[in-house]
Coordinates of C-alpha atoms in Angstrom, one line a residue:
X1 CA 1.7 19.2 -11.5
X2 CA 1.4 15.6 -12.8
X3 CA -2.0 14.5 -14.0
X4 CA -3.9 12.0 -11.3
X5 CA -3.4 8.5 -12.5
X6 CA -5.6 7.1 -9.5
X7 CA -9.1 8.5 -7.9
X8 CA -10.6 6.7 -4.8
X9 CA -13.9 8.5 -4.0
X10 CA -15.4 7.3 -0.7
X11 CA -14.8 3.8 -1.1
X12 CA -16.3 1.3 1.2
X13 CA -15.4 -2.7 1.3
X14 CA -17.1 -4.5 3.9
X15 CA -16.6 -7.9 5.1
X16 CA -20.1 -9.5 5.9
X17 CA -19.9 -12.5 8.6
X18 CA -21.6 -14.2 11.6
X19 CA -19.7 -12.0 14.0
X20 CA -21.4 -8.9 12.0
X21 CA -20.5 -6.4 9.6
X22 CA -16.9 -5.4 9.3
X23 CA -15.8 -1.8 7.6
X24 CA -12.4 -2.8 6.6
X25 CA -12.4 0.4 4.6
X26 CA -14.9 2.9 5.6
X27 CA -15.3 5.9 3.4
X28 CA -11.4 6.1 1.9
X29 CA -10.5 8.7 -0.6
X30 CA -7.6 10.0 -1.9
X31 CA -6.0 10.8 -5.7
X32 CA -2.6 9.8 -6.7
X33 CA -0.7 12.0 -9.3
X34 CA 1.4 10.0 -12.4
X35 CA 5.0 9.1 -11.9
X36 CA 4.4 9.8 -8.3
X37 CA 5.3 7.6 -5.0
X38 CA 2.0 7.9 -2.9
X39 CA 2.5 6.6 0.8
X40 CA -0.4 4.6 3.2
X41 CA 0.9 3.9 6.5
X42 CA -0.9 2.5 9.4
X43 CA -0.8 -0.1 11.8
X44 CA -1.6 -3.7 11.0
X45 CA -5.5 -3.8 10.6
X46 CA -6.2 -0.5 10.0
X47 CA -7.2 -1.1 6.2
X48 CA -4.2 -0.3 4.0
X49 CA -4.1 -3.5 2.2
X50 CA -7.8 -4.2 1.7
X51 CA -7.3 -0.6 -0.1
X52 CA -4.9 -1.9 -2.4
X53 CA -7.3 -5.0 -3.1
X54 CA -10.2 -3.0 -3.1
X55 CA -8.3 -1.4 -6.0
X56 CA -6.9 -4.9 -8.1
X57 CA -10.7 -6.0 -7.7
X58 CA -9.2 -9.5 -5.5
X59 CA -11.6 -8.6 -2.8
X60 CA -12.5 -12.2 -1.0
X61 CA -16.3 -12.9 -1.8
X62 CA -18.0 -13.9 0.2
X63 CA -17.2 -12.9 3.0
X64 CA -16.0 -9.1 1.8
X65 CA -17.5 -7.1 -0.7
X66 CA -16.7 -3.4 -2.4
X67 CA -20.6 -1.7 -1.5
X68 CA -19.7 1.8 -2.4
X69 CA -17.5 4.2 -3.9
X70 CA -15.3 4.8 -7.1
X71 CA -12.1 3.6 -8.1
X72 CA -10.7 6.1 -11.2
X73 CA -7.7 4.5 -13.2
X74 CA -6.4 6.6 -16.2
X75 CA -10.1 7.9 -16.3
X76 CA -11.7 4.8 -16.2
X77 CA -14.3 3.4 -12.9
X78 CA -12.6 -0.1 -12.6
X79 CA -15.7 -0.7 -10.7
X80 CA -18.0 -0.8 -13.3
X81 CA -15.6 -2.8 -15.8
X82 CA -16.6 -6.6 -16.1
X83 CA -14.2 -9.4 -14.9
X84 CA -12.8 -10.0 -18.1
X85 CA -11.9 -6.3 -19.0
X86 CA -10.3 -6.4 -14.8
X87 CA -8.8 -9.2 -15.8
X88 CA -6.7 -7.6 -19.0
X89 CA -5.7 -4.6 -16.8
X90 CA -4.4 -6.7 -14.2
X91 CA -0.8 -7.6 -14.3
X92 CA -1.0 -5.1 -17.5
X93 CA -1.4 -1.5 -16.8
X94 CA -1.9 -2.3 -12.9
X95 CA 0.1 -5.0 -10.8
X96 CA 1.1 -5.4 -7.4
X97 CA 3.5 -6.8 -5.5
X98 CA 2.5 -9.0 -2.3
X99 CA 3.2 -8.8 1.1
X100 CA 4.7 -12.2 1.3
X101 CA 6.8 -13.1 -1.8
X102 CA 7.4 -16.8 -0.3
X103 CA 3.4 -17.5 -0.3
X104 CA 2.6 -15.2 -3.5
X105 CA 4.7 -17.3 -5.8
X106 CA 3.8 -20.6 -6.9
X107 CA 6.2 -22.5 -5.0
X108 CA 6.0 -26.4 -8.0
X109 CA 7.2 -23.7 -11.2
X110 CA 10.2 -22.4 -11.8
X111 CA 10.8 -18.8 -11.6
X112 CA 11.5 -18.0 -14.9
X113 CA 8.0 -19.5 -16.1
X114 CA 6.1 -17.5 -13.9
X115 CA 7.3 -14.3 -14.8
X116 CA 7.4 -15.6 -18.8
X117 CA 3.1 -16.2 -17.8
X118 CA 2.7 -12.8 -17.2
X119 CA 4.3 -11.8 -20.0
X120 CA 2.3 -14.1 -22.2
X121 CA -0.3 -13.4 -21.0
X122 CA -0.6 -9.9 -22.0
X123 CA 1.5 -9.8 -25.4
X124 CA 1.4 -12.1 -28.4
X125 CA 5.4 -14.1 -28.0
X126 CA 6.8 -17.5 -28.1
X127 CA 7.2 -19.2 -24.9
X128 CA 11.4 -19.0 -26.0
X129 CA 10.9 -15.1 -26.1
X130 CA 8.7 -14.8 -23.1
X131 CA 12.1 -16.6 -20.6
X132 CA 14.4 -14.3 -22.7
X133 CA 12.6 -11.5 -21.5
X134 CA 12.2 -12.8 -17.8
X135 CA 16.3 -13.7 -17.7
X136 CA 16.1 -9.9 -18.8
X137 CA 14.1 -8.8 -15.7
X138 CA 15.7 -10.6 -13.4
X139 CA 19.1 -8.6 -14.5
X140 CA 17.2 -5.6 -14.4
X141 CA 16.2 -5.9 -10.5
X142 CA 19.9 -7.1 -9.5
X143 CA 19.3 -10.9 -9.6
X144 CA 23.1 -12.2 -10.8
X145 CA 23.3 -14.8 -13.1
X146 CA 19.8 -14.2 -14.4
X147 CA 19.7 -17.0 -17.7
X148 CA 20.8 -19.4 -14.4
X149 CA 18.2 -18.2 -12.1
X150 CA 15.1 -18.2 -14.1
X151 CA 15.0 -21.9 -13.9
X152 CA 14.9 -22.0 -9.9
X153 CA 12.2 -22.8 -7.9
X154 CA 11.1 -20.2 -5.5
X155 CA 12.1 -21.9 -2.3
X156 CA 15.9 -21.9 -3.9
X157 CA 16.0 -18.5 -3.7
X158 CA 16.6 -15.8 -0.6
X159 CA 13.8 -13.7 0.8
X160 CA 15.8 -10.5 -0.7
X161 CA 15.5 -12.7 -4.4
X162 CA 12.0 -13.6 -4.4
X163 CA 11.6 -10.0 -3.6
X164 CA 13.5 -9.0 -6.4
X165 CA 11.4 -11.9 -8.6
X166 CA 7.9 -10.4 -7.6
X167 CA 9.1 -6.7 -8.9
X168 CA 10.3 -8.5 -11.8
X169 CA 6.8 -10.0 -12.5
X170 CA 5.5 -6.5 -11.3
X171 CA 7.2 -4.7 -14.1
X172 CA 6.9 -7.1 -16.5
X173 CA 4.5 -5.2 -18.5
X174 CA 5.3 -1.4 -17.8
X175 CA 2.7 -1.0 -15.9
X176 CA 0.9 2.4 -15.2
X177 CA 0.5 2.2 -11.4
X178 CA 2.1 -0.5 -8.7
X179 CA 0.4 -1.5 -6.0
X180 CA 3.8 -2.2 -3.4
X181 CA 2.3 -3.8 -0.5
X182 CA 4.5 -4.0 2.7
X183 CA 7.3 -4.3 -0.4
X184 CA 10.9 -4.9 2.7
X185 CA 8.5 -7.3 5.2
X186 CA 10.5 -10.0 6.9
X187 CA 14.0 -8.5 5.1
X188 CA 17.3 -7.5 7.2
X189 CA 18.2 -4.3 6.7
X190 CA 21.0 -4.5 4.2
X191 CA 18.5 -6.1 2.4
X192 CA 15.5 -3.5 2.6
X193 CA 17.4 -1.0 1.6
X194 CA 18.6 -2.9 -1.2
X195 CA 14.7 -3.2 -2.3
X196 CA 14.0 0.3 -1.8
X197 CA 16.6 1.8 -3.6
X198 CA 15.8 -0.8 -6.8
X199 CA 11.9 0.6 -6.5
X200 CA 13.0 4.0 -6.6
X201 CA 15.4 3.7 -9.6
X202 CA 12.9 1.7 -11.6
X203 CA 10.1 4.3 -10.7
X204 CA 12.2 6.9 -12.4
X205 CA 13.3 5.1 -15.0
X206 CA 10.0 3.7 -16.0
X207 CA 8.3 6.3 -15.0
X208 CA 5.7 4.4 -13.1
X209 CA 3.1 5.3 -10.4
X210 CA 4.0 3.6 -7.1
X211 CA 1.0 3.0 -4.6
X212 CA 3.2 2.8 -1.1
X213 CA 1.9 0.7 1.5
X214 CA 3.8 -0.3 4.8
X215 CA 3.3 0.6 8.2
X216 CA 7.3 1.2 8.4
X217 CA 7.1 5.1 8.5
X218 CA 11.3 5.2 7.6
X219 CA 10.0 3.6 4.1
X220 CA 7.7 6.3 3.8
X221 CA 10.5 8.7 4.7
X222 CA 12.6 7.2 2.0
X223 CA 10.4 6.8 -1.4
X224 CA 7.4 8.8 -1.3
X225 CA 6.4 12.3 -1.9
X226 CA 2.2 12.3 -0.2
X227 CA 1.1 10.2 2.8
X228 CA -2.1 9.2 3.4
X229 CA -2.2 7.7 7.3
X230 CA -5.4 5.1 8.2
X231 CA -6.5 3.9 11.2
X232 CA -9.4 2.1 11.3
X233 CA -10.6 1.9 8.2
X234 CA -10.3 5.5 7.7
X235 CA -8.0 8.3 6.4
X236 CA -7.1 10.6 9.5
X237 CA -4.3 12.9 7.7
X238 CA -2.9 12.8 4.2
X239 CA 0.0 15.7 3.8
X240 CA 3.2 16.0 1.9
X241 CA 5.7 13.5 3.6
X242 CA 7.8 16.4 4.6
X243 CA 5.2 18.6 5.7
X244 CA 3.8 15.0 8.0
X245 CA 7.1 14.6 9.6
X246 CA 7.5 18.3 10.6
X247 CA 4.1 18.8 11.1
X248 CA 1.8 15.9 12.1
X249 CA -1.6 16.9 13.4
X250 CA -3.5 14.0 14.2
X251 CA -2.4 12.1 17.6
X252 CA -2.0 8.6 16.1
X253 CA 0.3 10.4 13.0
X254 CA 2.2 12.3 16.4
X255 CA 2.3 8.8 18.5
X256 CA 3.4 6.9 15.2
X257 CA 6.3 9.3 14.8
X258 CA 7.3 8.9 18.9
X259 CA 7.8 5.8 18.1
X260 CA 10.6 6.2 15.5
X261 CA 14.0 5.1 16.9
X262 CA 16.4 8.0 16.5
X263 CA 14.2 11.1 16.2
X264 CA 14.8 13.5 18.4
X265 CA 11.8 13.7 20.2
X266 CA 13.1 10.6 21.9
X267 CA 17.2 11.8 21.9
X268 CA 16.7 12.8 25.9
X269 CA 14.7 10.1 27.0
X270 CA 16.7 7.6 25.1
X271 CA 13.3 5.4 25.2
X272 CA 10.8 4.8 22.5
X273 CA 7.5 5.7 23.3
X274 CA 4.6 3.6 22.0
X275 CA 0.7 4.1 21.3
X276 CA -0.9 2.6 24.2
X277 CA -3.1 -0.1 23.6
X278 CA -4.1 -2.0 20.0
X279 CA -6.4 -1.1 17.0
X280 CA -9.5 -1.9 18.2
X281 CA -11.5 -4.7 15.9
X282 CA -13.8 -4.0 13.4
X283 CA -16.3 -5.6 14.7
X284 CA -16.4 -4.0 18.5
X285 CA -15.4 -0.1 17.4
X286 CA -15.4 2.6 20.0
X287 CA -18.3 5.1 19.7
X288 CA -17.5 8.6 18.2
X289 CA -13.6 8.7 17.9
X290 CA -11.8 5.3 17.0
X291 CA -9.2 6.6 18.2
X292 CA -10.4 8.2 21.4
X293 CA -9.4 4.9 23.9
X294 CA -5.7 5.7 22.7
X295 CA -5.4 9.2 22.6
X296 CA -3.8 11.5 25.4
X297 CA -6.1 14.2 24.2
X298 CA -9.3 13.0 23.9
X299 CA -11.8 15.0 25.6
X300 CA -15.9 14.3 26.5
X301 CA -16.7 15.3 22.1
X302 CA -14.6 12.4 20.9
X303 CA -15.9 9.9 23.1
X304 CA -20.0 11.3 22.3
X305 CA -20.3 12.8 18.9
X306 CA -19.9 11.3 15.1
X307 CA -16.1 11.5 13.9
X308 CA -15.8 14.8 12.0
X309 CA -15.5 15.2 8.1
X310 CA -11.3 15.8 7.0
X311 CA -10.7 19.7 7.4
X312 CA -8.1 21.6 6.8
X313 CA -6.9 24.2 9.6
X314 CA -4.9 27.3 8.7
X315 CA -1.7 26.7 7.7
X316 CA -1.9 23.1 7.9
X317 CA -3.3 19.7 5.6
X318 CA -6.5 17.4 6.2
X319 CA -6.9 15.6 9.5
X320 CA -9.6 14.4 11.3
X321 CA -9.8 14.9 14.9
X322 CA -12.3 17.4 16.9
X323 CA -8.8 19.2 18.0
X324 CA -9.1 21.3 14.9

């Protein structure tokens, strides 16, 4: 087995405001193996991304702030480093790419600059060898006529391109560990599974750590190889992807996986089935359970007592729920 890369142990970010305290992440923890593709999925608001940037340190402050917890790169608690050290790493031998390419990149330079900054940045070259090097990029993630396209501006480009430009800046550096956030939002198809089968070929050829998150559970399906499923702030399964599609325990991993177009679950029905109701907010949480005003099998426990600790039953992985 590969060595972990990535620790999380019980890490809490809070976001402190006049409405009250909000957990976005409540006690995470997980471990992510090198050259690995590890998966958190979730609906929107149940804490995935703060995760990720609890992890790149970008935390807004004020309002949110990281109160507890350990973050483990490569051995090293990037919670105790000081901004400048986070700031080295960064970009370096952690980067991420953004939900929203069009609004992540800086929409008055060209392309080709921005990627040559990150390259600068980080190594000692000229200006001249930093744009050679981003042309080069942009070949490498499918971008045709790359020496022509570095000196676009961002709104020139496709949705599928500036995609393709923020892996580009992403890699830049060979990075250890990527943080893909939401990597095929807003993207056809055709063009999705364009992306996905780019990250796939550069994590093997690179031999990079990818940090998966989407709430698109056919991504999941496609790249990685552990699944770590939040709701609320909280981890309520983690299992090998294969073992989670076969297998899911919890009943928000089994109502997420009703919901998949095509699975046979809903081949006689010929009708999707969906999660009643929404995430609750963070601010107004249901007592015991967060769950439990969703789930077809809560009983009189879920709605009274304390959520229970992840537990593993017999044959199975860690889930929380009283079920088991």
């Amino acid at each position: 087995m590969d060595p972990v890369l990535l620790e999380v142990n019980d890490l809490q970010t809070y976001f402190f405001t006049e409405r009250g305290t909000a957990r976005a992440v409540d006690g995470v923890s997980f471990r992510v193996p090198e050259a690995q593709v590890f998966g958190i999925v979730g609906e929107s608001g149940c804490g995935k991304s703060m995760t990720a940037l609890s992890i790149m340190r970008l935390i807004p402050s004020p309002p949110g702030r990281i109160v507890g917890g350990e973050i483990w790169f490569n051995g090293t608690n990037l919670l105790s480093l000081p901004e400048d050290q986070m700031q080295a790493l960064r970009g370096n031998k952690i980067s991420m790419i953004f939900q929203e390419p069009m609004t992540s990149l800086n929409p008055v330079f060209r392309v080709g600059d921005q990627i040559a900054e990150v390259l600068q940045r980080h190594s000692a070259i000229t200006g001249k060898e930093a744009l050679d090097q981003a042309a080069e990029l942009l070949e490498k993630v499918g971008i045709p006529l790359p020496t022509v396209r570095i000196k676009d501006y961002p709104h020139q480009m496709s949705g599928g391109m500036r995609q393709r430009v923020m892996i580009a800046m992403a890699i830049a550096c060979r990075p250890r560990l990527i943080l893909a956030d939401e990597p095929t939002t807003a993207l056809d198809v055709t063009i999705q599974a364009q992306i996905l089968e780019l990250l796939k070929h550069l994590q093997e050829s690179i031999r990079t750590t990818i940090l998966l998150i989407t709430h698109d559970l056919g991504v999941v399906a496609e790249l990685a190889e552990q699944v770590l499923v939040m709701y609320a702030g909280r981890v309520v399964e983690e299992a090998p992807v294969i073992d989670l599609f076969h297998h899911p325990l919890h009943p928000y991993t089994k109502g997420l996986m009703r919901s998949i177009p095509g699975r046979a679950s809903n081949a006689a029905s010929r009708r999707l089935e969906a999660i009643q109701g929404v995430v609750p907010s963070l601010f107004a949480l249901p007592s015991g359970c967060k769950f439990n005003t969703r789930c077809p099998y809560a009983f009189e426990r879920c709605f009274h007592d304390p959520e229970p600790d992840l537990r593993t039953p017999l044959g199975g992985h860690p889930v929380r729920c009283w079920l088991y």
